[in-house]
Amino acid sequence: MKFKRFFSIAALIVVSTMSQAELKSLEASNINSYSSNIYPNLNLNDLDQIKIEINQTATPNSPLATVEINKVEFEFPNANNLTATNLTKVNGTPNTYRTVVTSPWVFKKVLVELSGAEDFDGINFSYKVFVMDSTSNINNIEQTQGLELLSGNAELINVTAKKVVDIANGRYLGKELILRLLHNTNLEGIRVEATWFGHGTKILTLPSPFDARLYPVALILDRTPGNSRIKARFDNGTETSDESLHALLEQAFGPLPQ
């Protein structure tokens, strides 16, 4: 089995000392939603979609990224959509964000609250929308209260446009195989898009401890016959552990002949 290598990166690898920012687009799946129906003519049932735009910034001093939620959109089939921007992290909470916005419905203002894991990517999150009352302290986002209008939970899927940083071409089990190393990582590890003719396209995951300061830059293949191995190199020169290519393909595409 032969692989022809194409690199899209410079040969010189340097350690970054600058902050790295990444804009992510997320969409909800498996949405569970509850509406209090406090206003009879406002139908917020059957929430169609939730879209979130976040800015994830990594610094040299921390393996975890700082998350800013730029915008969240709630799409309803029977009511005006709700858009909230510039959510602020609530002090004293692990990952709860709030903002007060002008209501698209009959109320003046609503409070939007999101809670989730560190990077709001590929995990469960919860949401709440409150109607602001006249006694609410709008200027203090942490103490602002209101009547709950909508709440629920969902999972988030990263739908950010894929950025390919390295490509490897070859054949495996008699079929052409194209491996594309993706720039965006997640908590599970490094993502490699595999297009295998006759089988389709799937995502392979190279296990790796999550560190938002590092980005993958190269695929490295060991082409030993019968035991091909694959790993990725980061922008600081470190590498993931090597994994069996056969095992990764089998995890993604299903049982394969040995």
mmCIF file of N, CA and C in Angstrom, residues 36-160:
data_model
loop_
_atom_site.group_PDB
_atom_site.id
_atom_site.type_symbol
_atom_site.label_atom_id
_atom_site.label_comp_id
_atom_site.label_asym_id
_atom_site.label_seq_id
_atom_site.Cartn_x
_atom_site.Cartn_y
_atom_site.Cartn_z
ATOM 1 N N SER A 36 -44.152 27.826 28.879
ATOM 2 C CA SER A 36 -45.106 28.013 29.977
ATOM 3 C C SER A 36 -46.464 28.503 29.495
ATOM 4 N N ASN A 37 -46.532 29.005 28.243
ATOM 5 C CA ASN A 37 -47.799 29.471 27.664
ATOM 6 C C ASN A 37 -48.504 30.500 28.553
ATOM 7 N N ILE A 38 -47.722 31.441 29.085
ATOM 8 C CA ILE A 38 -48.317 32.442 29.975
ATOM 9 C C ILE A 38 -49.103 33.496 29.197
ATOM 10 N N TYR A 39 -48.850 33.594 27.899
ATOM 11 C CA TYR A 39 -49.618 34.510 27.062
ATOM 12 C C TYR A 39 -50.334 33.670 26.012
ATOM 13 N N PRO A 40 -51.663 33.576 26.062
ATOM 14 C CA PRO A 40 -52.415 32.621 25.227
ATOM 15 C C PRO A 40 -52.157 32.738 23.726
ATOM 16 N N ASN A 41 -51.908 33.948 23.233
ATOM 17 C CA ASN A 41 -51.746 34.133 21.794
ATOM 18 C C ASN A 41 -50.298 33.994 21.318
ATOM 19 N N LEU A 42 -49.402 33.622 22.231
ATOM 20 C CA LEU A 42 -47.997 33.425 21.872
ATOM 21 C C LEU A 42 -47.680 31.934 21.920
ATOM 22 N N ASN A 43 -47.433 31.346 20.755
ATOM 23 C CA ASN A 43 -47.187 29.907 20.652
ATOM 24 C C ASN A 43 -45.696 29.646 20.437
ATOM 25 N N LEU A 44 -45.018 29.256 21.515
ATOM 26 C CA LEU A 44 -43.584 28.958 21.441
ATOM 27 C C LEU A 44 -43.316 27.455 21.455
ATOM 28 N N ASN A 45 -44.340 26.675 21.160
ATOM 29 C CA ASN A 45 -44.177 25.222 21.134
ATOM 30 C C ASN A 45 -43.415 24.789 19.878
ATOM 31 N N ASP A 46 -42.885 23.574 19.932
ATOM 32 C CA ASP A 46 -42.213 22.954 18.774
ATOM 33 C C ASP A 46 -41.052 23.801 18.261
ATOM 34 N N LEU A 47 -40.187 24.216 19.178
ATOM 35 C CA LEU A 47 -38.996 24.986 18.807
ATOM 36 C C LEU A 47 -38.230 24.262 17.704
ATOM 37 N N ASP A 48 -38.019 24.956 16.575
ATOM 38 C CA ASP A 48 -37.399 24.331 15.401
ATOM 39 C C ASP A 48 -35.892 24.163 15.533
ATOM 40 N N GLN A 49 -35.213 25.243 15.923
ATOM 41 C CA GLN A 49 -33.757 25.230 15.885
ATOM 42 C C GLN A 49 -33.188 26.275 16.835
ATOM 43 N N ILE A 50 -31.975 25.990 17.312
ATOM 44 C CA ILE A 50 -31.199 26.952 18.089
ATOM 45 C C ILE A 50 -29.825 27.030 17.439
ATOM 46 N N LYS A 51 -29.406 28.236 17.094
ATOM 47 C CA LYS A 51 -28.098 28.441 16.483
ATOM 48 C C LYS A 51 -27.267 29.340 17.396
ATOM 49 N N ILE A 52 -26.025 28.933 17.619
ATOM 50 C CA ILE A 52 -25.148 29.682 18.518
ATOM 51 C C ILE A 52 -23.845 30.000 17.801
ATOM 52 N N GLU A 53 -23.400 31.223 17.955
ATOM 53 C CA GLU A 53 -22.112 31.641 17.401
ATOM 54 C C GLU A 53 -21.199 32.014 18.562
ATOM 55 N N ILE A 54 -20.067 31.322 18.667
ATOM 56 C CA ILE A 54 -19.152 31.588 19.772
ATOM 57 C C ILE A 54 -17.774 31.968 19.243
ATOM 58 N N ASN A 55 -17.056 32.717 20.058
ATOM 59 C CA ASN A 55 -15.675 33.063 19.766
ATOM 60 C C ASN A 55 -14.812 32.385 20.818
ATOM 61 N N GLN A 56 -13.949 31.483 20.383
ATOM 62 C CA GLN A 56 -13.120 30.691 21.294
ATOM 63 C C GLN A 56 -11.680 31.172 21.178
ATOM 64 N N THR A 57 -11.122 31.660 22.286
ATOM 65 C CA THR A 57 -9.775 32.224 22.272
ATOM 66 C C THR A 57 -8.868 31.427 23.195
ATOM 67 N N ALA A 58 -7.750 30.965 22.647
ATOM 68 C CA ALA A 58 -6.758 30.233 23.426
ATOM 69 C C ALA A 58 -5.562 31.136 23.694
ATOM 70 N N THR A 59 -5.007 31.043 24.902
ATOM 71 C CA THR A 59 -3.825 31.815 25.261
ATOM 72 C C THR A 59 -2.701 30.862 25.641
ATOM 73 N N PRO A 60 -1.450 31.302 25.566
ATOM 74 C CA PRO A 60 -0.330 30.414 25.883
ATOM 75 C C PRO A 60 -0.327 29.917 27.320
ATOM 76 N N ASN A 61 -1.052 30.589 28.219
ATOM 77 C CA ASN A 61 -0.982 30.253 29.640
ATOM 78 C C ASN A 61 -2.034 29.256 30.101
ATOM 79 N N SER A 62 -2.954 28.857 29.215
ATOM 80 C CA SER A 62 -4.040 27.980 29.653
ATOM 81 C C SER A 62 -4.373 26.955 28.583
ATOM 82 N N PRO A 63 -4.556 25.664 28.984
ATOM 83 C CA PRO A 63 -4.950 24.641 28.013
ATOM 84 C C PRO A 63 -6.412 24.737 27.616
ATOM 85 N N LEU A 64 -7.211 25.509 28.367
ATOM 86 C CA LEU A 64 -8.626 25.665 28.061
ATOM 87 C C LEU A 64 -8.866 27.013 27.396
ATOM 88 N N ALA A 65 -9.776 27.024 26.447
ATOM 89 C CA ALA A 65 -10.065 28.251 25.718
ATOM 90 C C ALA A 65 -11.068 29.112 26.485
ATOM 91 N N THR A 66 -10.964 30.413 26.275
ATOM 92 C CA THR A 66 -11.963 31.344 26.781
ATOM 93 C C THR A 66 -13.083 31.443 25.754
ATOM 94 N N VAL A 67 -14.321 31.295 26.215
ATOM 95 C CA VAL A 67 -15.467 31.275 25.306
ATOM 96 C C VAL A 67 -16.286 32.550 25.471
ATOM 97 N N GLU A 68 -16.580 33.193 24.357
ATOM 98 C CA GLU A 68 -17.518 34.307 24.322
ATOM 99 C C GLU A 68 -18.676 33.909 23.415
ATOM 100 N N ILE A 69 -19.902 34.066 23.895
ATOM 101 C CA ILE A 69 -21.070 33.754 23.074
ATOM 102 C C ILE A 69 -21.522 35.041 22.398
ATOM 103 N N ASN A 70 -21.287 35.112 21.096
ATOM 104 C CA ASN A 70 -21.628 36.322 20.347
ATOM 105 C C ASN A 70 -23.123 36.436 20.085
ATOM 106 N N LYS A 71 -23.740 35.291 19.761
ATOM 107 C CA LYS A 71 -25.144 35.356 19.347
ATOM 108 C C LYS A 71 -25.816 34.003 19.520
ATOM 109 N N VAL A 72 -27.091 34.026 19.888
ATOM 110 C CA VAL A 72 -27.915 32.823 19.908
ATOM 111 C C VAL A 72 -29.248 33.163 19.250
ATOM 112 N N GLU A 73 -29.721 32.261 18.398
ATOM 113 C CA GLU A 73 -30.981 32.458 17.687
ATOM 114 C C GLU A 73 -31.912 31.285 17.970
ATOM 115 N N PHE A 74 -33.139 31.599 18.365
ATOM 116 C CA PHE A 74 -34.184 30.599 18.561
ATOM 117 C C PHE A 74 -35.180 30.740 17.409
ATOM 118 N N GLU A 75 -35.423 29.642 16.696
ATOM 119 C CA GLU A 75 -36.322 29.675 15.546
ATOM 120 C C GLU A 75 -37.600 28.896 15.868
ATOM 121 N N PHE A 76 -38.746 29.571 15.712
ATOM 122 C CA PHE A 76 -40.045 28.995 16.048
ATOM 123 C C PHE A 76 -40.916 28.888 14.799
ATOM 124 N N PRO A 77 -41.733 27.837 14.700
ATOM 125 C CA PRO A 77 -42.613 27.700 13.532
ATOM 126 C C PRO A 77 -43.846 28.597 13.591
ATOM 127 N N ASN A 78 -44.245 29.002 14.816
ATOM 128 C CA ASN A 78 -45.506 29.741 14.962
ATOM 129 C C ASN A 78 -45.349 31.056 15.716
ATOM 130 N N ALA A 79 -44.123 31.571 15.769
ATOM 131 C CA ALA A 79 -43.880 32.840 16.456
ATOM 132 C C ALA A 79 -42.637 33.487 15.861
ATOM 133 N N ASN A 80 -42.482 34.789 16.122
ATOM 134 C CA ASN A 80 -41.277 35.474 15.664
ATOM 135 C C ASN A 80 -40.042 34.853 16.307
ATOM 136 N N ASN A 81 -38.961 34.789 15.550
ATOM 137 C CA ASN A 81 -37.712 34.252 16.086
ATOM 138 C C ASN A 81 -37.117 35.217 17.105
ATOM 139 N N LEU A 82 -36.357 34.656 18.033
ATOM 140 C CA LEU A 82 -35.690 35.447 19.070
ATOM 141 C C LEU A 82 -34.187 35.411 18.826
ATOM 142 N N THR A 83 -33.563 36.592 18.743
ATOM 143 C CA THR A 83 -32.116 36.702 18.585
ATOM 144 C C THR A 83 -31.544 37.475 19.764
ATOM 145 N N ALA A 84 -30.517 36.902 20.392
ATOM 146 C CA ALA A 84 -29.856 37.556 21.524
ATOM 147 C C ALA A 84 -28.361 37.624 21.237
ATOM 148 N N THR A 85 -27.742 38.748 21.574
ATOM 149 C CA THR A 85 -26.319 38.942 21.298
ATOM 150 C C THR A 85 -25.566 39.322 22.569
ATOM 151 N N ASN A 86 -24.239 39.160 22.487
ATOM 152 C CA ASN A 86 -23.326 39.615 23.541
ATOM 153 C C ASN A 86 -23.694 39.076 24.921
ATOM 154 N N LEU A 87 -23.762 37.750 25.026
ATOM 155 C CA LEU A 87 -24.061 37.136 26.314
ATOM 156 C C LEU A 87 -22.862 37.275 27.249
ATOM 157 N N THR A 88 -23.135 37.491 28.524
ATOM 158 C CA THR A 88 -22.100 37.698 29.535
ATOM 159 C C THR A 88 -22.061 36.512 30.485
ATOM 160 N N LYS A 89 -20.857 36.044 30.803
ATOM 161 C CA LYS A 89 -20.722 34.936 31.747
ATOM 162 C C LYS A 89 -21.081 35.415 33.151
ATOM 163 N N VAL A 90 -21.897 34.623 33.845
ATOM 164 C CA VAL A 90 -22.353 34.978 35.185
ATOM 165 C C VAL A 90 -21.296 34.571 36.201
ATOM 166 N N ASN A 91 -20.845 35.511 37.003
ATOM 167 C CA ASN A 91 -19.838 35.224 38.030
ATOM 168 C C ASN A 91 -20.359 34.195 39.025
ATOM 169 N N GLY A 92 -19.459 33.309 39.455
ATOM 170 C CA GLY A 92 -19.836 32.305 40.440
ATOM 171 C C GLY A 92 -20.482 31.075 39.850
ATOM 172 N N THR A 93 -20.587 31.012 38.525
ATOM 173 C CA THR A 93 -21.137 29.833 37.855
ATOM 174 C C THR A 93 -20.061 29.241 36.955
ATOM 175 N N PRO A 94 -20.087 27.918 36.717
ATOM 176 C CA PRO A 94 -19.059 27.325 35.850
ATOM 177 C C PRO A 94 -19.156 27.807 34.415
ATOM 178 N N ASN A 95 -20.333 27.739 33.821
ATOM 179 C CA ASN A 95 -20.486 28.146 32.424
ATOM 180 C C ASN A 95 -21.926 28.547 32.128
ATOM 181 N N THR A 96 -22.378 29.593 32.791
ATOM 182 C CA THR A 96 -23.707 30.141 32.540
ATOM 183 C C THR A 96 -23.560 31.544 31.972
ATOM 184 N N TYR A 97 -24.289 31.812 30.885
ATOM 185 C CA TYR A 97 -24.200 33.094 30.188
ATOM 186 C C TYR A 97 -25.591 33.709 30.095
ATOM 187 N N ARG A 98 -25.646 35.048 30.220
ATOM 188 C CA ARG A 98 -26.928 35.747 30.199
ATOM 189 C C ARG A 98 -26.850 37.025 29.373
ATOM 190 N N THR A 99 -28.018 37.443 28.895
ATOM 191 C CA THR A 99 -28.153 38.756 28.276
ATOM 192 C C THR A 99 -29.617 39.168 28.321
ATOM 193 N N VAL A 100 -29.862 40.469 28.305
ATOM 194 C CA VAL A 100 -31.217 41.013 28.245
ATOM 195 C C VAL A 100 -31.381 41.699 26.898
ATOM 196 N N VAL A 101 -32.451 41.345 26.178
ATOM 197 C CA VAL A 101 -32.664 41.891 24.833
ATOM 198 C C VAL A 101 -34.110 42.340 24.673
ATOM 199 N N THR A 102 -34.327 43.154 23.660
ATOM 200 C CA THR A 102 -35.688 43.572 23.318
ATOM 201 C C THR A 102 -36.474 42.371 22.810
ATOM 202 N N SER A 103 -37.673 42.203 23.314
ATOM 203 C CA SER A 103 -38.490 41.045 22.955
ATOM 204 C C SER A 103 -39.097 41.207 21.561
ATOM 205 N N PRO A 104 -39.140 40.133 20.769
ATOM 206 C CA PRO A 104 -39.831 40.190 19.471
ATOM 207 C C PRO A 104 -41.326 39.912 19.609
ATOM 208 N N TRP A 105 -41.777 39.721 20.848
ATOM 209 C CA TRP A 105 -43.170 39.372 21.092
ATOM 210 C C TRP A 105 -43.885 40.528 21.806
ATOM 211 N N VAL A 106 -44.822 40.220 22.687
ATOM 212 C CA VAL A 106 -45.645 41.264 23.303
ATOM 213 C C VAL A 106 -44.968 41.922 24.503
ATOM 214 N N PHE A 107 -43.874 41.343 24.980
ATOM 215 C CA PHE A 107 -43.198 41.869 26.161
ATOM 216 C C PHE A 107 -42.123 42.871 25.742
ATOM 217 N N LYS A 108 -41.715 43.739 26.679
ATOM 218 C CA LYS A 108 -40.679 44.718 26.364
ATOM 219 C C LYS A 108 -39.298 44.074 26.285
ATOM 220 N N LYS A 109 -38.929 43.370 27.361
ATOM 221 C CA LYS A 109 -37.591 42.797 27.455
ATOM 222 C C LYS A 109 -37.680 41.333 27.879
ATOM 223 N N VAL A 110 -36.710 40.530 27.409
ATOM 224 C CA VAL A 110 -36.587 39.149 27.877
ATOM 225 C C VAL A 110 -35.138 38.890 28.262
ATOM 226 N N LEU A 111 -34.971 38.001 29.221
ATOM 227 C CA LEU A 111 -33.648 37.557 29.656
ATOM 228 C C LEU A 111 -33.384 36.189 29.044
ATOM 229 N N VAL A 112 -32.253 36.037 28.367
ATOM 230 C CA VAL A 112 -31.860 34.759 27.760
ATOM 231 C C VAL A 112 -30.686 34.198 28.549
ATOM 232 N N GLU A 113 -30.781 32.920 28.905
ATOM 233 C CA GLU A 113 -29.731 32.268 29.696
ATOM 234 C C GLU A 113 -29.337 30.947 29.045
ATOM 235 N N LEU A 114 -28.035 30.723 28.881
ATOM 236 C CA LEU A 114 -27.496 29.464 28.369
ATOM 237 C C LEU A 114 -26.524 28.889 29.387
ATOM 238 N N SER A 115 -26.561 27.569 29.562
ATOM 239 C CA SER A 115 -25.612 26.890 30.445
ATOM 240 C C SER A 115 -25.108 25.642 29.745
ATOM 241 N N GLY A 116 -23.795 25.403 29.829
ATOM 242 C CA GLY A 116 -23.235 24.228 29.173
ATOM 243 C C GLY A 116 -21.829 23.958 29.641
ATOM 244 N N ALA A 117 -21.139 23.064 28.936
ATOM 245 C CA ALA A 117 -19.755 22.736 29.266
ATOM 246 C C ALA A 117 -18.831 23.838 28.768
ATOM 247 N N GLU A 118 -17.531 23.633 28.961
ATOM 248 C CA GLU A 118 -16.556 24.699 28.767
ATOM 249 C C GLU A 118 -16.590 25.321 27.381
ATOM 250 N N ASP A 119 -16.688 24.511 26.330
ATOM 251 C CA ASP A 119 -16.575 25.089 24.992
ATOM 252 C C ASP A 119 -17.868 25.031 24.181
ATOM 253 N N PHE A 120 -18.989 24.610 24.806
ATOM 254 C CA PHE A 120 -20.281 24.560 24.118
ATOM 255 C C PHE A 120 -20.171 23.841 22.777
ATOM 256 N N ASP A 121 -19.466 22.726 22.752
ATOM 257 C CA ASP A 121 -19.239 22.030 21.485
ATOM 258 C C ASP A 121 -19.475 20.538 21.664
ATOM 259 N N GLY A 122 -20.525 20.016 21.020
ATOM 260 C CA GLY A 122 -20.765 18.582 21.017
ATOM 261 C C GLY A 122 -21.265 18.028 22.332
ATOM 262 N N ILE A 123 -21.849 18.873 23.169
ATOM 263 C CA ILE A 123 -22.293 18.421 24.484
ATOM 264 C C ILE A 123 -23.707 18.926 24.749
ATOM 265 N N ASN A 124 -24.289 18.439 25.831
ATOM 266 C CA ASN A 124 -25.605 18.916 26.232
ATOM 267 C C ASN A 124 -25.509 20.335 26.780
ATOM 268 N N PHE A 125 -26.509 21.124 26.502
ATOM 269 C CA PHE A 125 -26.590 22.450 27.104
ATOM 270 C C PHE A 125 -28.053 22.726 27.412
ATOM 271 N N SER A 126 -28.291 23.683 28.291
ATOM 272 C CA SER A 126 -29.655 24.052 28.645
ATOM 273 C C SER A 126 -29.875 25.530 28.365
ATOM 274 N N TYR A 127 -31.126 25.910 28.221
ATOM 275 C CA TYR A 127 -31.460 27.297 27.911
ATOM 276 C C TYR A 127 -32.737 27.685 28.649
ATOM 277 N N LYS A 128 -32.850 28.977 28.933
ATOM 278 C CA LYS A 128 -34.046 29.528 29.558
ATOM 279 C C LYS A 128 -34.289 30.921 29.001
ATOM 280 N N VAL A 129 -35.558 31.269 28.864
ATOM 281 C CA VAL A 129 -35.947 32.620 28.468
ATOM 282 C C VAL A 129 -36.959 33.114 29.496
ATOM 283 N N PHE A 130 -36.682 34.286 30.072
ATOM 284 C CA PHE A 130 -37.549 34.859 31.097
ATOM 285 C C PHE A 130 -38.171 36.159 30.595
ATOM 286 N N VAL A 131 -39.404 36.414 31.015
ATOM 287 C CA VAL A 131 -40.030 37.709 30.789
ATOM 288 C C VAL A 131 -39.584 38.639 31.905
ATOM 289 N N MET A 132 -39.048 39.798 31.550
ATOM 290 C CA MET A 132 -38.608 40.749 32.557
ATOM 291 C C MET A 132 -39.814 41.429 33.195
ATOM 292 N N ASP A 133 -39.789 41.556 34.524
ATOM 293 C CA ASP A 133 -40.863 42.296 35.184
ATOM 294 C C ASP A 133 -40.368 43.682 35.579
ATOM 295 N N SER A 134 -41.270 44.509 36.050
ATOM 296 C CA SER A 134 -40.945 45.916 36.311
ATOM 297 C C SER A 134 -39.963 46.104 37.455
ATOM 298 N N THR A 135 -39.805 45.069 38.300
ATOM 299 C CA THR A 135 -38.901 45.198 39.447
ATOM 300 C C THR A 135 -37.511 44.647 39.147
ATOM 301 N N SER A 136 -37.305 44.105 37.959
ATOM 302 C CA SER A 136 -36.017 43.495 37.629
ATOM 303 C C SER A 136 -34.926 44.550 37.503
ATOM 304 N N ASN A 137 -33.740 44.174 37.934
ATOM 305 C CA ASN A 137 -32.577 45.050 37.817
ATOM 306 C C ASN A 137 -31.858 44.722 36.516
ATOM 307 N N ILE A 138 -32.235 45.409 35.449
ATOM 308 C CA ILE A 138 -31.694 45.100 34.127
ATOM 309 C C ILE A 138 -30.201 45.384 34.058
ATOM 310 N N ASN A 139 -29.726 46.332 34.865
ATOM 311 C CA ASN A 139 -28.314 46.708 34.817
ATOM 312 C C ASN A 139 -27.409 45.728 35.561
ATOM 313 N N ASN A 140 -27.994 44.803 36.317
ATOM 314 C CA ASN A 140 -27.210 43.793 37.023
ATOM 315 C C ASN A 140 -27.635 42.425 36.509
ATOM 316 N N ILE A 141 -26.899 41.911 35.533
ATOM 317 C CA ILE A 141 -27.299 40.694 34.838
ATOM 318 C C ILE A 141 -27.335 39.489 35.762
ATOM 319 N N GLU A 142 -26.551 39.521 36.841
ATOM 320 C CA GLU A 142 -26.494 38.374 37.748
ATOM 321 C C GLU A 142 -27.702 38.315 38.672
ATOM 322 N N GLN A 143 -28.319 39.455 38.955
ATOM 323 C CA GLN A 143 -29.450 39.492 39.870
ATOM 324 C C GLN A 143 -30.788 39.658 39.160
ATOM 325 N N THR A 144 -30.743 39.823 37.852
ATOM 326 C CA THR A 144 -31.975 40.016 37.092
ATOM 327 C C THR A 144 -32.866 38.781 37.190
ATOM 328 N N GLN A 145 -34.140 39.006 37.418
ATOM 329 C CA GLN A 145 -35.104 37.919 37.542
ATOM 330 C C GLN A 145 -36.280 38.159 36.601
ATOM 331 N N GLY A 146 -37.129 37.160 36.489
ATOM 332 C CA GLY A 146 -38.314 37.296 35.659
ATOM 333 C C GLY A 146 -39.133 36.023 35.683
ATOM 334 N N LEU A 147 -40.220 36.024 34.949
ATOM 335 C CA LEU A 147 -41.109 34.870 34.862
ATOM 336 C C LEU A 147 -40.640 33.972 33.721
ATOM 337 N N GLU A 148 -40.409 32.689 34.021
ATOM 338 C CA GLU A 148 -39.877 31.783 33.000
ATOM 339 C C GLU A 148 -40.890 31.580 31.878
ATOM 340 N N LEU A 149 -40.440 31.838 30.665
ATOM 341 C CA LEU A 149 -41.290 31.743 29.483
ATOM 342 C C LEU A 149 -41.007 30.480 28.679
ATOM 343 N N LEU A 150 -39.733 30.113 28.609
ATOM 344 C CA LEU A 150 -39.310 28.981 27.783
ATOM 345 C C LEU A 150 -38.075 28.358 28.415
ATOM 346 N N SER A 151 -37.980 27.030 28.367
ATOM 347 C CA SER A 151 -36.787 26.355 28.885
ATOM 348 C C SER A 151 -36.641 25.009 28.194
ATOM 349 N N GLY A 152 -35.454 24.432 28.331
ATOM 350 C CA GLY A 152 -35.225 23.124 27.738
ATOM 351 C C GLY A 152 -33.747 22.809 27.650
ATOM 352 N N ASN A 153 -33.435 21.762 26.907
ATOM 353 C CA ASN A 153 -32.047 21.362 26.707
ATOM 354 C C ASN A 153 -31.895 20.735 25.331
ATOM 355 N N ALA A 154 -30.660 20.608 24.893
ATOM 356 C CA ALA A 154 -30.384 20.048 23.569
ATOM 357 C C ALA A 154 -28.911 19.683 23.492
ATOM 358 N N GLU A 155 -28.531 19.080 22.383
ATOM 359 C CA GLU A 155 -27.126 18.825 22.090
ATOM 360 C C GLU A 155 -26.686 19.783 20.994
ATOM 361 N N LEU A 156 -25.405 20.114 20.990
ATOM 362 C CA LEU A 156 -24.885 21.035 19.989
ATOM 363 C C LEU A 156 -23.978 20.317 19.006
ATOM 364 N N ILE A 157 -24.099 20.685 17.738
ATOM 365 C CA ILE A 157 -23.254 20.145 16.681
ATOM 366 C C ILE A 157 -22.452 21.290 16.075
ATOM 367 N N ASN A 158 -21.163 21.069 15.918
ATOM 368 C CA ASN A 158 -20.298 22.077 15.312
ATOM 369 C C ASN A 158 -20.494 22.053 13.795
ATOM 370 N N VAL A 159 -21.046 23.136 13.245
ATOM 371 C CA VAL A 159 -21.287 23.215 11.801
ATOM 372 C C VAL A 159 -20.361 24.245 11.146
ATOM 373 N N THR A 160 -19.287 24.599 11.841
ATOM 374 C CA THR A 160 -18.312 25.534 11.289
ATOM 375 C C THR A 160 -17.725 24.970 10.001
#
